[in-house]
Amino acid sequence: QVQPVESGGGLVQAGGSLRLSCAASGSIFSIKTPVWYRQAPGKQREFVASITSGGSTNYADSVKDRFTISRDNAKNTLYLQMNSLKPEDTAVYYCNAVHLTGGYYYIWGRGTQVTVSS
């Protein structure tokens, strides 16, 4: 029933940058593990990045060293800084939070579209 709201997507040329935001009520992002996923047309939703309550981050190999996940606990807002964007990064980006057991906390939101042109 509770959905996050993703924003910040848009059209950018290859090599450019975007900063995505994910807003939600409460304090879930500070006590769970926030995650970013993305889904391109015709593909499965795939993991992009996560950050634990202790601040440990994990990234998909495809975005490692280019994307940075962070959060503002006071605002319960999650961010994804995306640099050196590639056309293959084109997808709808979604945020969520996972329990230690791996289950998702939020219902998937609308996502935010990121389109990277050549």
mmCIF file of C-alpha atoms in Angstrom:
data_model
loop_
_atom_site.group_PDB
_atom_site.id
_atom_site.type_symbol
_atom_site.label_atom_id
_atom_site.label_comp_id
_atom_site.label_asym_id
_atom_site.label_seq_id
_atom_site.Cartn_x
_atom_site.Cartn_y
_atom_site.Cartn_z
ATOM 1 C CA GLN A 1 0.000 0.000 0.000
ATOM 2 C CA VAL A 2 2.933 2.325 0.604
ATOM 3 C CA GLN A 3 4.825 3.460 -2.458
ATOM 4 C CA PRO A 4 7.971 5.549 -2.775
ATOM 5 C CA VAL A 5 8.116 8.377 -5.296
ATOM 6 C CA GLU A 6 11.033 8.391 -7.695
ATOM 7 C CA SER A 7 12.115 11.539 -9.504
ATOM 8 C CA GLY A 8 15.045 13.109 -11.306
ATOM 9 C CA GLY A 9 15.062 11.089 -14.485
ATOM 10 C CA GLY A 10 15.255 12.593 -17.919
ATOM 11 C CA LEU A 11 17.078 12.649 -21.204
ATOM 12 C CA VAL A 12 20.840 12.974 -21.173
ATOM 13 C CA GLN A 13 23.617 12.380 -23.656
ATOM 14 C CA ALA A 14 26.165 9.641 -23.157
ATOM 15 C CA GLY A 15 28.797 10.753 -20.701
ATOM 16 C CA GLY A 16 26.384 13.004 -18.856
ATOM 17 C CA SER A 17 25.056 12.813 -15.325
ATOM 18 C CA LEU A 18 21.749 12.606 -13.501
ATOM 19 C CA ARG A 19 20.790 12.506 -9.853
ATOM 20 C CA LEU A 20 17.753 10.457 -8.966
ATOM 21 C CA SER A 21 15.745 10.918 -5.798
ATOM 22 C CA CYS A 22 13.394 8.568 -3.989
ATOM 23 C CA ALA A 23 11.093 9.973 -1.350
ATOM 24 C CA ALA A 24 8.991 8.063 1.143
ATOM 25 C CA SER A 25 7.323 8.691 4.463
ATOM 26 C CA GLY A 26 8.623 7.347 7.748
ATOM 27 C CA SER A 27 12.137 6.211 8.541
ATOM 28 C CA ILE A 28 12.399 3.000 6.571
ATOM 29 C CA PHE A 29 15.498 4.049 4.636
ATOM 30 C CA SER A 30 17.441 4.446 7.861
ATOM 31 C CA ILE A 31 16.480 1.129 9.435
ATOM 32 C CA LYS A 32 16.286 -1.096 6.367
ATOM 33 C CA THR A 33 18.497 -1.459 3.312
ATOM 34 C CA PRO A 34 17.465 0.916 0.505
ATOM 35 C CA VAL A 35 17.980 -0.295 -3.029
ATOM 36 C CA TRP A 36 17.791 0.959 -6.585
ATOM 37 C CA TYR A 37 16.599 -1.284 -9.372
ATOM 38 C CA ARG A 38 16.051 -0.600 -13.049
ATOM 39 C CA GLN A 39 14.097 -2.165 -15.844
ATOM 40 C CA ALA A 40 14.685 -1.713 -19.545
ATOM 41 C CA PRO A 41 12.034 -2.629 -22.130
ATOM 42 C CA GLY A 42 11.908 -6.367 -22.656
ATOM 43 C CA LYS A 43 14.212 -7.075 -19.739
ATOM 44 C CA GLN A 44 13.803 -8.177 -16.151
ATOM 45 C CA ARG A 45 14.052 -5.680 -13.353
ATOM 46 C CA GLU A 46 17.701 -5.722 -12.275
ATOM 47 C CA PHE A 47 19.604 -4.680 -9.190
ATOM 48 C CA VAL A 48 21.591 -1.461 -9.425
ATOM 49 C CA ALA A 49 22.777 -0.438 -5.961
ATOM 50 C CA SER A 50 22.097 -0.759 -2.249
ATOM 51 C CA ILE A 51 23.204 0.789 1.009
ATOM 52 C CA THR A 52 22.927 -0.819 4.436
ATOM 53 C CA SER A 53 22.014 0.900 7.683
ATOM 54 C CA GLY A 54 25.720 0.875 8.478
ATOM 55 C CA GLY A 55 26.576 2.640 5.242
ATOM 56 C CA SER A 56 28.011 -0.282 3.301
ATOM 57 C CA THR A 57 27.274 -0.024 -0.404
ATOM 58 C CA ASN A 58 26.931 -2.589 -3.127
ATOM 59 C CA TYR A 59 26.720 -2.009 -6.872
ATOM 60 C CA ALA A 60 26.035 -4.026 -9.933
ATOM 61 C CA ASP A 61 29.197 -4.584 -11.936
ATOM 62 C CA SER A 62 27.704 -2.651 -14.827
ATOM 63 C CA VAL A 63 27.466 0.572 -12.798
ATOM 64 C CA LYS A 64 30.365 0.201 -10.395
ATOM 65 C CA ASP A 65 32.585 3.297 -10.247
ATOM 66 C CA ARG A 66 29.981 5.336 -12.129
ATOM 67 C CA PHE A 67 26.966 5.396 -9.790
ATOM 68 C CA THR A 68 26.828 6.399 -6.135
ATOM 69 C CA ILE A 69 23.984 5.575 -3.770
ATOM 70 C CA SER A 70 23.342 7.728 -0.712
ATOM 71 C CA ARG A 71 20.519 8.717 1.609
ATOM 72 C CA ASP A 72 19.253 11.475 3.860
ATOM 73 C CA ASN A 73 17.859 9.731 6.915
ATOM 74 C CA ALA A 74 16.131 12.845 8.249
ATOM 75 C CA LYS A 75 14.119 13.151 5.035
ATOM 76 C CA ASN A 76 13.843 9.414 4.425
ATOM 77 C CA THR A 77 15.087 10.142 0.935
ATOM 78 C CA LEU A 78 17.323 7.970 -1.202
ATOM 79 C CA TYR A 79 19.578 9.226 -3.981
ATOM 80 C CA LEU A 80 21.424 7.772 -6.911
ATOM 81 C CA GLN A 81 24.111 9.900 -8.505
ATOM 82 C CA MET A 82 24.756 8.609 -11.998
ATOM 83 C CA ASN A 83 27.853 9.742 -13.844
ATOM 84 C CA SER A 84 29.390 8.751 -17.163
ATOM 85 C CA LEU A 85 26.031 7.528 -18.353
ATOM 86 C CA LYS A 86 25.864 5.053 -21.200
ATOM 87 C CA PRO A 87 23.006 4.232 -23.582
ATOM 88 C CA GLU A 88 22.709 0.848 -21.900
ATOM 89 C CA ASP A 89 21.755 2.659 -18.692
ATOM 90 C CA THR A 90 18.462 3.596 -20.335
ATOM 91 C CA ALA A 91 15.684 2.177 -18.172
ATOM 92 C CA VAL A 92 12.996 3.000 -15.676
ATOM 93 C CA TYR A 93 14.628 3.298 -12.276
ATOM 94 C CA TYR A 94 12.850 2.176 -9.122
ATOM 95 C CA CYS A 95 13.683 2.440 -5.453
ATOM 96 C CA ASN A 96 12.705 0.188 -2.587
ATOM 97 C CA ALA A 97 14.024 -1.166 0.688
ATOM 98 C CA VAL A 98 14.829 -4.709 1.666
ATOM 99 C CA HIS A 99 14.738 -6.581 4.921
ATOM 100 C CA LEU A 100 17.690 -8.654 6.016
ATOM 101 C CA THR A 101 15.725 -11.656 4.811
ATOM 102 C CA GLY A 102 15.514 -10.154 1.334
ATOM 103 C CA GLY A 103 11.860 -9.178 1.124
ATOM 104 C CA TYR A 104 10.862 -5.794 -0.298
ATOM 105 C CA TYR A 105 9.251 -3.278 2.018
ATOM 106 C CA TYR A 106 7.457 -0.972 -0.413
ATOM 107 C CA ILE A 107 5.102 -1.597 -3.254
ATOM 108 C CA TRP A 108 6.946 -0.724 -6.447
ATOM 109 C CA GLY A 109 6.320 2.883 -7.437
ATOM 110 C CA ARG A 110 6.016 4.425 -10.890
ATOM 111 C CA GLY A 111 9.760 4.720 -11.278
ATOM 112 C CA THR A 112 11.553 7.476 -13.132
ATOM 113 C CA GLN A 113 12.607 7.201 -16.755
ATOM 114 C CA VAL A 114 16.265 7.635 -17.627
ATOM 115 C CA THR A 115 17.106 7.872 -21.303
ATOM 116 C CA VAL A 116 20.711 8.118 -22.440
ATOM 117 C CA SER A 117 21.322 9.014 -26.059
ATOM 118 C CA SER A 118 24.422 8.169 -28.066
#
